[in-house]
Short mmCIF file of C-alpha atoms and ligand atoms in Angstrom, two decimals:
data_model
loop_
_atom_site.label_atom_id
_atom_site.label_comp_id
_atom_site.label_asym_id
_atom_site.label_seq_id
_atom_site.Cartn_x
_atom_site.Cartn_y
_atom_site.Cartn_z
CA MET A 1 18.54 10.69 13.44
CA SER A 2 19.17 10.64 9.69
CA GLU A 3 22.25 8.47 10.21
CA SER A 4 20.18 5.77 11.82
CA ILE A 5 17.49 6.15 9.16
CA GLU A 6 20.14 5.63 6.53
CA SER A 7 21.52 2.50 8.18
CA ASN A 8 18.02 1.15 8.91
CA LEU A 9 17.10 1.65 5.28
CA GLU A 10 20.21 -0.16 4.16
CA ALA A 11 19.44 -3.03 6.52
CA ILE A 12 15.85 -3.29 5.27
CA ASN A 13 16.99 -3.25 1.65
CA GLN A 14 19.36 -6.10 2.48
CA ARG A 15 16.62 -8.07 4.19
CA VAL A 16 14.32 -7.50 1.20
CA ALA A 17 17.09 -8.76 -1.10
CA ALA A 18 17.68 -11.82 1.10
CA ALA A 19 13.96 -12.65 1.15
CA CYS A 20 13.84 -12.29 -2.64
CA ALA A 21 16.86 -14.59 -3.00
CA LYS A 22 15.27 -17.17 -0.71
CA ALA A 23 12.08 -17.06 -2.77
CA GLY A 24 13.95 -17.17 -6.07
CA ARG A 25 12.61 -13.75 -7.02
CA SER A 26 14.29 -10.68 -8.46
CA THR A 27 14.70 -7.67 -6.14
CA ASP A 28 13.41 -5.57 -9.05
CA ASP A 29 10.00 -7.14 -8.47
CA VAL A 30 9.64 -5.86 -4.91
CA GLN A 31 9.17 -2.20 -4.13
CA LEU A 32 9.92 -0.86 -0.66
CA ILE A 33 7.51 1.82 0.50
CA ALA A 34 8.98 3.75 3.43
CA VAL A 35 5.99 4.54 5.64
CA SER A 36 6.66 8.00 7.06
CA LYS A 37 3.31 8.59 8.75
CA LYS A 38 3.66 10.43 12.06
CA PHE A 39 7.29 11.26 11.29
CA PRO A 40 8.39 14.77 10.40
CA ALA A 41 9.52 15.92 6.98
CA ASP A 42 13.13 15.80 8.22
CA ALA A 43 12.89 12.05 8.64
CA VAL A 44 11.70 11.73 5.05
CA ARG A 45 14.57 13.96 3.96
CA GLY A 46 17.03 11.65 5.70
CA ALA A 47 15.75 8.67 3.75
CA TYR A 48 15.61 10.74 0.57
CA GLU A 49 19.25 11.72 0.97
CA ALA A 50 20.09 8.05 1.36
CA GLY A 51 18.53 7.55 -2.08
CA HIS A 52 15.00 6.45 -1.24
CA ARG A 53 12.14 7.86 -3.33
CA VAL A 54 8.92 6.02 -2.45
CA PHE A 55 7.05 6.95 0.73
CA GLY A 56 3.72 6.05 2.29
CA GLU A 57 1.37 8.27 4.27
CA SER A 58 -1.89 7.36 5.94
CA ARG A 59 -3.56 10.72 6.58
CA VAL A 60 -4.43 13.29 3.92
CA GLN A 61 -4.09 16.25 6.26
CA GLU A 62 -0.62 15.19 7.35
CA ALA A 63 0.42 14.77 3.72
CA ILE A 64 -0.94 18.20 2.78
CA GLU A 65 1.45 19.66 5.32
CA LYS A 66 4.45 17.45 4.58
CA VAL A 67 4.52 16.84 0.83
CA PRO A 68 5.02 20.45 -0.39
CA THR A 69 8.10 20.86 1.84
CA LEU A 70 9.85 17.86 0.26
CA PRO A 71 11.48 17.17 -3.13
CA GLY A 72 9.06 16.90 -6.04
CA ASP A 73 10.45 13.61 -7.34
CA ILE A 74 9.16 11.64 -4.36
CA ASP A 75 6.53 9.07 -5.26
CA TRP A 76 3.87 9.25 -2.53
CA HIS A 77 1.56 6.32 -1.82
CA PHE A 78 -1.59 6.60 0.27
CA ILE A 79 -1.91 3.62 2.62
CA GLY A 80 -4.52 4.69 5.18
CA ARG A 81 -8.26 4.79 5.41
CA LEU A 82 -9.50 7.29 2.83
CA GLN A 83 -12.62 9.31 3.53
CA LYS A 84 -14.60 10.28 0.45
CA ASN A 85 -14.52 13.95 1.39
CA LYS A 86 -10.70 13.85 1.25
CA VAL A 87 -10.38 12.30 -2.21
CA ARG A 88 -10.18 15.60 -4.09
CA LYS A 89 -7.32 16.78 -1.89
CA ALA A 90 -5.55 13.43 -2.00
CA LEU A 91 -5.48 12.93 -5.77
CA PRO A 92 -2.85 15.58 -6.58
CA LEU A 93 -0.56 14.28 -3.83
CA PHE A 94 -0.52 10.52 -4.35
CA SER A 95 0.26 8.35 -7.38
CA THR A 96 -1.09 5.22 -5.75
CA PHE A 97 -3.89 4.31 -3.33
CA HIS A 98 -3.32 1.06 -1.43
CA SER A 99 -6.43 1.08 0.68
CA VAL A 100 -9.45 1.25 -1.60
CA ASP A 101 -11.76 -0.79 0.55
CA SER A 102 -15.24 -0.53 -0.96
CA LEU A 103 -17.02 -0.16 -4.27
CA SER A 104 -18.49 3.17 -3.22
CA LEU A 105 -15.03 4.58 -2.42
CA ALA A 106 -13.70 3.28 -5.75
CA GLN A 107 -16.60 4.96 -7.54
CA ALA A 108 -15.97 8.23 -5.71
CA ILE A 109 -12.26 8.19 -6.63
CA ASP A 110 -13.13 7.39 -10.25
CA ARG A 111 -15.63 10.25 -10.50
CA ILE A 112 -13.36 12.83 -8.89
CA ALA A 113 -10.30 11.62 -10.84
CA ARG A 114 -12.29 12.26 -14.02
CA GLU A 115 -13.21 15.77 -12.88
CA GLU A 116 -9.65 16.57 -11.84
CA GLY A 117 -7.75 14.77 -14.62
CA TYR A 118 -6.04 11.90 -12.77
CA PHE A 119 -5.51 8.19 -13.40
CA PRO A 120 -4.52 6.88 -9.96
CA ARG A 121 -3.01 3.43 -9.43
CA VAL A 122 -5.22 1.48 -7.07
CA PHE A 123 -4.93 -1.57 -4.86
CA LEU A 124 -8.13 -3.20 -3.62
CA GLN A 125 -7.84 -3.79 0.11
CA THR A 126 -8.83 -7.32 0.95
CA ASN A 127 -10.13 -8.42 4.33
CA ILE A 128 -8.88 -11.93 3.83
CA ALA A 129 -9.72 -13.27 7.28
CA ASP A 130 -13.21 -11.69 7.20
CA GLU A 131 -12.49 -9.76 10.38
CA SER A 132 -15.50 -7.71 11.36
CA SER A 133 -13.19 -5.06 12.85
CA LYS A 134 -11.44 -4.44 9.57
CA THR A 135 -12.40 -2.72 6.38
CA GLY A 136 -11.77 -4.13 2.97
CA PHE A 137 -13.44 -6.41 0.47
CA SER A 138 -14.25 -9.89 1.62
CA ARG A 139 -13.48 -12.60 -0.88
CA ALA A 140 -17.19 -12.88 -1.74
CA GLU A 141 -17.61 -9.13 -2.24
CA LEU A 142 -14.57 -8.97 -4.43
CA MET A 143 -15.70 -11.82 -6.67
CA GLU A 144 -19.14 -10.23 -6.93
CA GLN A 145 -17.99 -6.65 -7.54
CA ILE A 146 -14.81 -7.10 -9.53
CA ASP A 147 -16.40 -6.60 -12.94
CA THR A 148 -17.95 -3.31 -11.83
CA LEU A 149 -14.64 -2.22 -10.29
CA LEU A 150 -12.70 -3.02 -13.45
CA GLU A 151 -15.08 -0.87 -15.50
CA LEU A 152 -14.08 2.27 -13.61
CA GLU A 153 -12.11 3.94 -16.36
CA ARG A 154 -10.02 6.31 -14.30
CA LEU A 155 -8.70 3.68 -11.91
CA GLN A 156 -5.64 1.67 -12.82
CA ILE A 157 -6.36 -1.32 -10.63
CA VAL A 158 -2.98 -3.01 -10.24
CA GLY A 159 -3.64 -5.62 -7.58
CA LEU A 160 -4.70 -6.49 -4.04
CA MET A 161 -3.55 -5.20 -0.67
CA THR A 162 -3.98 -6.74 2.75
CA ILE A 163 -3.23 -6.17 6.42
CA PRO A 164 -3.50 -9.62 7.99
CA PRO A 165 -4.88 -10.05 11.50
CA PRO A 166 -2.39 -10.46 14.36
CA ARG A 167 -1.48 -14.13 14.75
CA GLN A 168 0.60 -16.04 17.29
CA ASP A 169 2.05 -18.23 14.61
CA PRO A 170 3.87 -16.74 11.61
CA GLU A 171 2.68 -19.69 9.54
CA GLY A 172 -0.86 -18.34 10.01
CA THR A 173 0.26 -15.02 8.58
CA ARG A 174 1.93 -16.85 5.72
CA ARG A 175 -1.39 -18.56 4.96
CA ASP A 176 -3.15 -15.16 4.95
CA PHE A 177 -0.66 -13.79 2.42
CA ALA A 178 -0.92 -16.93 0.31
CA ALA A 179 -4.72 -16.67 0.39
CA VAL A 180 -4.56 -13.14 -1.01
CA ARG A 181 -2.21 -14.26 -3.76
CA GLU A 182 -4.54 -17.14 -4.62
CA LEU A 183 -7.56 -14.82 -4.64
CA ARG A 184 -5.67 -12.54 -7.03
CA ASP A 185 -4.90 -15.54 -9.26
CA GLU A 186 -8.58 -16.50 -9.24
CA ILE A 187 -9.63 -13.00 -10.25
CA VAL A 188 -7.07 -12.93 -13.04
CA ALA A 189 -8.32 -16.28 -14.29
CA ALA A 190 -11.96 -15.15 -14.12
CA THR A 191 -11.53 -11.71 -15.70
CA GLY A 192 -8.46 -12.01 -17.92
CA VAL A 193 -7.23 -8.73 -16.45
CA PRO A 194 -3.63 -8.81 -15.25
CA LEU A 195 -3.26 -7.80 -11.61
CA PRO A 196 0.50 -8.00 -11.18
CA GLU A 197 0.84 -6.29 -7.81
CA LEU A 198 0.37 -7.49 -4.23
CA SER A 199 0.78 -4.91 -1.45
CA MET A 200 1.55 -7.10 1.56
CA GLY A 201 4.00 -6.99 4.43
CA MET A 202 4.97 -4.47 7.12
CA SER A 203 7.94 -4.19 9.52
CA GLY A 204 7.06 -7.40 11.35
CA ASP A 205 6.26 -9.67 8.44
CA PHE A 206 7.60 -8.35 5.15
CA GLU A 207 9.95 -11.27 4.54
CA LEU A 208 7.08 -13.76 4.79
CA ALA A 209 5.06 -11.53 2.47
CA ILE A 210 7.86 -11.52 -0.11
CA GLU A 211 8.09 -15.30 0.07
CA GLU A 212 4.35 -15.40 -0.68
CA GLY A 213 4.55 -13.09 -3.67
CA SER A 214 4.34 -9.53 -2.36
CA THR A 215 5.50 -6.88 -4.83
CA CYS A 216 5.10 -3.94 -2.47
CA VAL A 217 6.15 -3.95 1.17
CA ARG A 218 5.07 -1.07 3.42
CA VAL A 219 7.70 -0.64 6.11
CA GLY A 220 7.55 2.13 8.71
CA SER A 221 8.92 1.54 12.19
CA ALA A 222 11.83 -0.65 11.06
CA ILE A 223 13.12 2.36 9.10
CA PHE A 224 12.03 5.39 11.10
CA GLY A 225 11.71 3.99 14.63
CA GLN A 226 8.69 3.76 16.90
CA ARG A 227 5.88 6.19 16.19
CA ALA A 228 4.68 8.37 19.04
CA TYR A 229 0.89 8.14 19.40
C1 PLP B 301 1.53 2.07 9.54
C2 PLP B 301 1.30 1.17 8.41
C3 PLP B 301 2.35 0.40 7.86
C4 PLP B 301 3.74 0.37 8.45
O1 PLP B 301 3.73 -0.33 9.66
P1 PLP B 301 5.09 -0.70 10.42
O2 PLP B 301 4.70 -1.81 11.30
O3 PLP B 301 5.52 0.52 11.13
O4 PLP B 301 6.07 -1.12 9.38
C5 PLP B 301 2.07 -0.40 6.76
N1 PLP B 301 0.84 -0.42 6.21
C6 PLP B 301 -0.18 0.29 6.70
C7 PLP B 301 -1.50 0.21 6.04
C8 PLP B 301 0.01 1.11 7.81
O5 PLP B 301 -1.02 1.80 8.29
#
């Protein structure tokens, strides 16, 4: 298994580099997060031995079991839905939270980070297509709440994250990614706060995301294979 993980990882790194070249961007500006959710620690070890250091998990309980068995220099990112009652357990495990999807969750993380002594990096999850089925800030909520969010002293808010809705046409997905980038630009213009990061793109669409400015692609199945549910 680890042989195929190694070659998948190499292939993804090459595709990331090609997408960067096409977009006239430096590969240094795009981070690959290997999403290891629902894969065993051995799969992570395979990617680690191939040189990869940044991994994404979507459940706190799964991470509590996996993280301590793996090398301490792995940078773990939380990408799933975070329940407030899991924040205290999540903070020591993860450097970065991609899925902060409401003001009340941001406030809870800020409060607990103060109590526990952390300064987590945070992406604000944006529900760019206003899908009722999806969590995240709508454009209107974000514009209204951004000042309050930026005052939370313990959160290093680095940018926006999105999971676009399924679309028949990749150009629709491209427009979703572009809309998140433009929303970020609007917020930067309105607040003067730099938000350099965009967490956008998964196995099926990361090249489009890179062309539209993503700095953080979250790729799971294209590295580790299909997840068993
Ligand atoms: C599972 C997941 C991914 C990875 O998805 P793949 O299609 O397997 O690459 C990326 N982001 C989030 C938020 C996820 O939950």
